PDB file of C-alpha atoms in Angstrom:
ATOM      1  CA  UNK A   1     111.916 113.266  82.862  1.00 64.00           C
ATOM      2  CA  UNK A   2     112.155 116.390  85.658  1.00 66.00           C
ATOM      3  CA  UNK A   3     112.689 115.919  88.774  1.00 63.00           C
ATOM      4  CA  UNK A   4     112.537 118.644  91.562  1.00 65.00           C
ATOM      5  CA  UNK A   5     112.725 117.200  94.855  1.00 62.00           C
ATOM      6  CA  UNK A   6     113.349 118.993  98.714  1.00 62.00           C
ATOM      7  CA  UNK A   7     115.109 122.328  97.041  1.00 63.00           C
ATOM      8  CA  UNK A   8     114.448 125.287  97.490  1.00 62.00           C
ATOM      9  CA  UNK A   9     112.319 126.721  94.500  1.00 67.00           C
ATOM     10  CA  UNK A  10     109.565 128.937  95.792  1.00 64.00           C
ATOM     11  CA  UNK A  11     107.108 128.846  93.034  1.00 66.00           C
ATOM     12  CA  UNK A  12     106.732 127.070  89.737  1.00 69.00           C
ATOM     13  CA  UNK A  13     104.782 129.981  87.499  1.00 63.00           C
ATOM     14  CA  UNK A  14     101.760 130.098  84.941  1.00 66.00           C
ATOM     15  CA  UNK A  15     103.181 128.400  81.963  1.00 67.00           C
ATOM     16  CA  UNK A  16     106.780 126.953  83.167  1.00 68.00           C
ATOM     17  CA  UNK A  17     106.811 123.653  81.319  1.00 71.00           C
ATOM     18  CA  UNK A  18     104.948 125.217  78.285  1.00 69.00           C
ATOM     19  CA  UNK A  19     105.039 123.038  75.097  1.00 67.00           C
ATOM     20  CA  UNK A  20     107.953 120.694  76.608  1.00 76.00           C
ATOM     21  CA  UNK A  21     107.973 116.762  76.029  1.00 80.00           C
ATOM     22  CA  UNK A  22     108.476 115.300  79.171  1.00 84.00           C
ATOM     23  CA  UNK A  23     106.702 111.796  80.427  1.00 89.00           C
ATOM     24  CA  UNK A  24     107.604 111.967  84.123  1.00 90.00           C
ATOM     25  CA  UNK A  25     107.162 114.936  86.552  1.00 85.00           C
ATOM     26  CA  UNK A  26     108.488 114.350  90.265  1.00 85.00           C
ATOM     27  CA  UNK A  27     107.332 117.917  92.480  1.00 81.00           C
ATOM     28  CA  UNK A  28     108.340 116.008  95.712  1.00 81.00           C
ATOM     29  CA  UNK A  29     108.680 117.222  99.014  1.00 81.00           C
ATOM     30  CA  UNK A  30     108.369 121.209  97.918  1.00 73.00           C
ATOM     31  CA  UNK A  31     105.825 123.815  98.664  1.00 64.00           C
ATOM     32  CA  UNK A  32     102.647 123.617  99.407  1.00 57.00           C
ATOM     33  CA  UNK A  33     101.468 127.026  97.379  1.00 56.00           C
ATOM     34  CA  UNK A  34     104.491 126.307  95.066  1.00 57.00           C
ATOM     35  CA  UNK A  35     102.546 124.868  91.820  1.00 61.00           C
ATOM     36  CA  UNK A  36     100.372 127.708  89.948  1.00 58.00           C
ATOM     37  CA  UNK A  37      97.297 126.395  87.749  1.00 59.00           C
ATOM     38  CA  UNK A  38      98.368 127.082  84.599  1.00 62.00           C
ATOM     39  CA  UNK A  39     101.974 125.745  85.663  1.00 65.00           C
ATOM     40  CA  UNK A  40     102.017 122.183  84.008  1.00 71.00           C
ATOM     41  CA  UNK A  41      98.830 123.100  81.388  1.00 68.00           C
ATOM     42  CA  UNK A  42     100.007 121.787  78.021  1.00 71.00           C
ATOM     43  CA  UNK A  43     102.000 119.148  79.325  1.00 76.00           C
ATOM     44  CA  UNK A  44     100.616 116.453  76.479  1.00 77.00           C
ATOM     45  CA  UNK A  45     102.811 113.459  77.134  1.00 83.00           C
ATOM     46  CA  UNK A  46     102.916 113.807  80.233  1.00 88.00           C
ATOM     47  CA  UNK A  47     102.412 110.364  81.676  1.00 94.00           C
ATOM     48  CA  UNK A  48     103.137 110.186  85.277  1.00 94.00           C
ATOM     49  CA  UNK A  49     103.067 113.202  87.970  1.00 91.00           C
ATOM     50  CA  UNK A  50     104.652 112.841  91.441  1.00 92.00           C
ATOM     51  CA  UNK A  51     102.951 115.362  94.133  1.00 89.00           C
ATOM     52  CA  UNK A  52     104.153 113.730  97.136  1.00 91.00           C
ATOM     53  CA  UNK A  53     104.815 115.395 100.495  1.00 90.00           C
ATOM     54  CA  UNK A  54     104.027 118.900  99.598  1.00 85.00           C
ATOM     55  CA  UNK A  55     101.526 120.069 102.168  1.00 86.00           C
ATOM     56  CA  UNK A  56      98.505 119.858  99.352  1.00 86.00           C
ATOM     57  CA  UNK A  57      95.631 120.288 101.091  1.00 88.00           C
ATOM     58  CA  UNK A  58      93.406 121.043  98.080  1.00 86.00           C
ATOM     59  CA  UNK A  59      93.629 119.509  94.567  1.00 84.00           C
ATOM     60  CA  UNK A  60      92.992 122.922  92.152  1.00 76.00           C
ATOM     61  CA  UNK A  61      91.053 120.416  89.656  1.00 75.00           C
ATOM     62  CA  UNK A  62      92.751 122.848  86.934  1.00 72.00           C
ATOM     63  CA  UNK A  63      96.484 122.265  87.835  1.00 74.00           C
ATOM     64  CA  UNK A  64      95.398 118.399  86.595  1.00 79.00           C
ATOM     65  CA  UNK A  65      91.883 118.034  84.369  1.00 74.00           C
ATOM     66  CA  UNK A  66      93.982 118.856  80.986  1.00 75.00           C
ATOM     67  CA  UNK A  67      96.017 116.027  81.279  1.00 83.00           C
ATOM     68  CA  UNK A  68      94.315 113.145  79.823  1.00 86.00           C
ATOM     69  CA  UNK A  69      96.962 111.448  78.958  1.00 91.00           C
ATOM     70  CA  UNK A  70      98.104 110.765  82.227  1.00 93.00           C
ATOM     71  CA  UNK A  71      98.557 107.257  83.250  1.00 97.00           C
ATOM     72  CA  UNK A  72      99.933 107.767  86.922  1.00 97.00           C
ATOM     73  CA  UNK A  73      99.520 110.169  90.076  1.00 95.00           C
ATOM     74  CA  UNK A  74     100.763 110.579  93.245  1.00 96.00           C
ATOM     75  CA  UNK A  75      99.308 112.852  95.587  1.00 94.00           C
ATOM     76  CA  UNK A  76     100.402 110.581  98.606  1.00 96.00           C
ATOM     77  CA  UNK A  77     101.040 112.264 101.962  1.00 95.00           C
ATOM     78  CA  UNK A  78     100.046 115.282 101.317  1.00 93.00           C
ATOM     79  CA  UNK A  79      97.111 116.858 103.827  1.00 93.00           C
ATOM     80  CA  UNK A  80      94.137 116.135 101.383  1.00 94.00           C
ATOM     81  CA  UNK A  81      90.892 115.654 103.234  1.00 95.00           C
ATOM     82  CA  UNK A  82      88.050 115.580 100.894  1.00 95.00           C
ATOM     83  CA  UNK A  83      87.820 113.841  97.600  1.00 94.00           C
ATOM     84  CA  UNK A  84      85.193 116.027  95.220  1.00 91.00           C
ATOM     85  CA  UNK A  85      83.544 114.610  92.719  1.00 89.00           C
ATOM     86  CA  UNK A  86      85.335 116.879  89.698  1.00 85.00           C
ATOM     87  CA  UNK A  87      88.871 115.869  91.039  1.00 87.00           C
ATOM     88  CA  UNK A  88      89.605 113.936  88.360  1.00 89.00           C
ATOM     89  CA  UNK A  89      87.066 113.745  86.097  1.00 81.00           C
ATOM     90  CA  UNK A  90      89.144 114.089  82.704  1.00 85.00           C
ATOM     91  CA  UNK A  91      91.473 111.881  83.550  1.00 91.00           C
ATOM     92  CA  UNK A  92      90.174 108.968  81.565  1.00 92.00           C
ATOM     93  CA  UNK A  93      93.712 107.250  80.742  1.00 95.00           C
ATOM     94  CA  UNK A  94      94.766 106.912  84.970  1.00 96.00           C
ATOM     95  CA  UNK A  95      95.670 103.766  85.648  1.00 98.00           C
ATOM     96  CA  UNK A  96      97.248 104.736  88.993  1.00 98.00           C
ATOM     97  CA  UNK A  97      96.327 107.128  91.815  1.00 98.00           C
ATOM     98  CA  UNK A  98      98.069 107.367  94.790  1.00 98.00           C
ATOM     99  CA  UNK A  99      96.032 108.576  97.687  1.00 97.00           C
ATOM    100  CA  UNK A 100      98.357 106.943 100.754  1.00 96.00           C
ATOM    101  CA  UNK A 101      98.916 108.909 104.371  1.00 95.00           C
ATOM    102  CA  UNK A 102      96.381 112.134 103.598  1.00 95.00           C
ATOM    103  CA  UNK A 103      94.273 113.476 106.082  1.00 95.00           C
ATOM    104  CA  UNK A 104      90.885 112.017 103.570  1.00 95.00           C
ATOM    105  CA  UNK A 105      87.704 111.478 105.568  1.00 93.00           C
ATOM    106  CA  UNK A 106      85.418 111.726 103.001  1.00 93.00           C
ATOM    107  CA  UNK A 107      85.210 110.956  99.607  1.00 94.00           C
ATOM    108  CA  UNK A 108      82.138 112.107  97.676  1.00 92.00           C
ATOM    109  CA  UNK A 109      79.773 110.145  95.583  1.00 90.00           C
ATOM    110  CA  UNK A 110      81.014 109.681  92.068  1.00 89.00           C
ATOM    111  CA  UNK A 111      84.747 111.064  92.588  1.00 92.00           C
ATOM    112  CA  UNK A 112      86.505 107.904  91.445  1.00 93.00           C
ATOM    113  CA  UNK A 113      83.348 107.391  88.316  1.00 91.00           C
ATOM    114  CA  UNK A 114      85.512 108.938  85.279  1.00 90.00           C
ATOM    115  CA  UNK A 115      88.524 107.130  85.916  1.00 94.00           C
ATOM    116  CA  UNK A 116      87.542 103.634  83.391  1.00 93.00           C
ATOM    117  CA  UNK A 117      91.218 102.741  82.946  1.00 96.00           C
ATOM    118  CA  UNK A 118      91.872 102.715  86.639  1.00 97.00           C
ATOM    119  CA  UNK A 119      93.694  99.621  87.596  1.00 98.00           C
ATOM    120  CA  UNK A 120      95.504 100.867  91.278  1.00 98.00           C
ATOM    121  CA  UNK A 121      93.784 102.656  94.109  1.00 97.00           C
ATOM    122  CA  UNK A 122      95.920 103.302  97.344  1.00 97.00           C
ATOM    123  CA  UNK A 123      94.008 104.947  99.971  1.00 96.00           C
ATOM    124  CA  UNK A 124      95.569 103.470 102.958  1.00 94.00           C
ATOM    125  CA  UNK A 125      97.030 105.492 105.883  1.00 92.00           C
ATOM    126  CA  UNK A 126      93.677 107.765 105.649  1.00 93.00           C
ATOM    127  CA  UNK A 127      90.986 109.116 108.421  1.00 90.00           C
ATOM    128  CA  UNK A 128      87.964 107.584 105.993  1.00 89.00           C
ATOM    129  CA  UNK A 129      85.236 106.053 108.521  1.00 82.00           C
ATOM    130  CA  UNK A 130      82.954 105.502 105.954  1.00 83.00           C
ATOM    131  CA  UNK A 131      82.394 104.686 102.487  1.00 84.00           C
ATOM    132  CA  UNK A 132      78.848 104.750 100.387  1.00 83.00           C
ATOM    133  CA  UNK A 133      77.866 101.906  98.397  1.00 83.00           C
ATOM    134  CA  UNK A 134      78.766 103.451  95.134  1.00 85.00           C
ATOM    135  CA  UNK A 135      81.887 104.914  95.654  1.00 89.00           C
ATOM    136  CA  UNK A 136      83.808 102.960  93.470  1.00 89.00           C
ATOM    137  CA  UNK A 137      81.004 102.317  91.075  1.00 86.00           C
ATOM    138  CA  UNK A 138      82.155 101.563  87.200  1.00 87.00           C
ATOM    139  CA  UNK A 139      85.556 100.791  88.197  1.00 92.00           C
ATOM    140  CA  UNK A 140      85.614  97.860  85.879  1.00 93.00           C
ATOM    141  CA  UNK A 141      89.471  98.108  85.605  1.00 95.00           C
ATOM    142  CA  UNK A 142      90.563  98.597  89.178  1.00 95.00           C
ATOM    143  CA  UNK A 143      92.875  94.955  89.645  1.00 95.00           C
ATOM    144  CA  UNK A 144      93.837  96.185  93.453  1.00 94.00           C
ATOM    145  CA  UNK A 145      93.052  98.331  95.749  1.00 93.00           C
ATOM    146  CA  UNK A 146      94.285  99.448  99.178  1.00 92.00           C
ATOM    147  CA  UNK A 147      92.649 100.375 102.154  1.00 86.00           C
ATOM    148  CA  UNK A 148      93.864 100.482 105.483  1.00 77.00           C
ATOM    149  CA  UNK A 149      91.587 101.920 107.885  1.00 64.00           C
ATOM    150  CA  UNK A 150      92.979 102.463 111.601  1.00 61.00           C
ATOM    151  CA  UNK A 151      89.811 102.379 114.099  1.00 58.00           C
ATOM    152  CA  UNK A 152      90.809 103.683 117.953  1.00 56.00           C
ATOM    153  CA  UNK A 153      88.447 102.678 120.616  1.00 56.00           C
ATOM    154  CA  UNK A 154      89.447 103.240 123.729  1.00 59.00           C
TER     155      UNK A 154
END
């Protein structure tokens, strides 16, 4: 396991965990241009990747989409506000995926379609107004999901 949490590294570069067995990743609380795309490529058994509070307001689908393997991701408050449909389309063995406290107001049709082995969706703590009938459509593992959705009306 690595963890790098609140220090001060200023970039993680193309190819810094090359080849290296590691099942846990924590990137918590860093920089928000700090992780490269090629940075965590190769990363085979990886299992579980912690991206939380880093400012992400983009997922670079090629930073994750090689790591099927992975079973767990956190990309909780971070300043995500769309959900594309390629996000995580790889990522056939995620069983959890963190989406908690973003800025998400819109998650597209089919974003969530890949993920068969998903058993945990958190979503809560979002700006999402609206969700289309199929959005979660062949989720046929999810066990629990959250969504908390905060409505103002003056």
């Amino acid at each position: 396991n690595l963890y790098f949490e609140k220090n001060l590294i200023k970039t993680i570069g193309s190819k810094s965990f090359y080849n290296i067995s590691i099942s846990k990743l924590n990137l918590i609380g860093l920089n928000k241009n700090l992780i490269q795309s090629n940075s965590i490529k190769n990363l085979n058994f990886l299992r579980e990747i912690n991206f939380e509070k880093n400012q992400i307001k983009e997922i670079d689908k090629n930073i994750i989409s090689e790591l099927t393997n992975l079973l767990v991701l956190n990309l909780a408050e971070n300043l995500l506000r769309i959900i594309h449909k390629d996000h995580f389309g790889k990522l056939i063995s995620l069983k959890d995926l963190d989406l908690r406290y973003n800025k998400i107001f819109l998650i597209e049709m089919g974003a969530f379609e890949n993920l068969l082995s998903l058993q945990l969706l958190m979503l809560s703590h979002n700006s999402i107004r609206k969700l289309k009938s199929n959005t979660f459509l062949n989720l046929f593992s999810l066990i629990n999901m959250y969504i908390y959705i905060y409505v103002y009306n003056p």
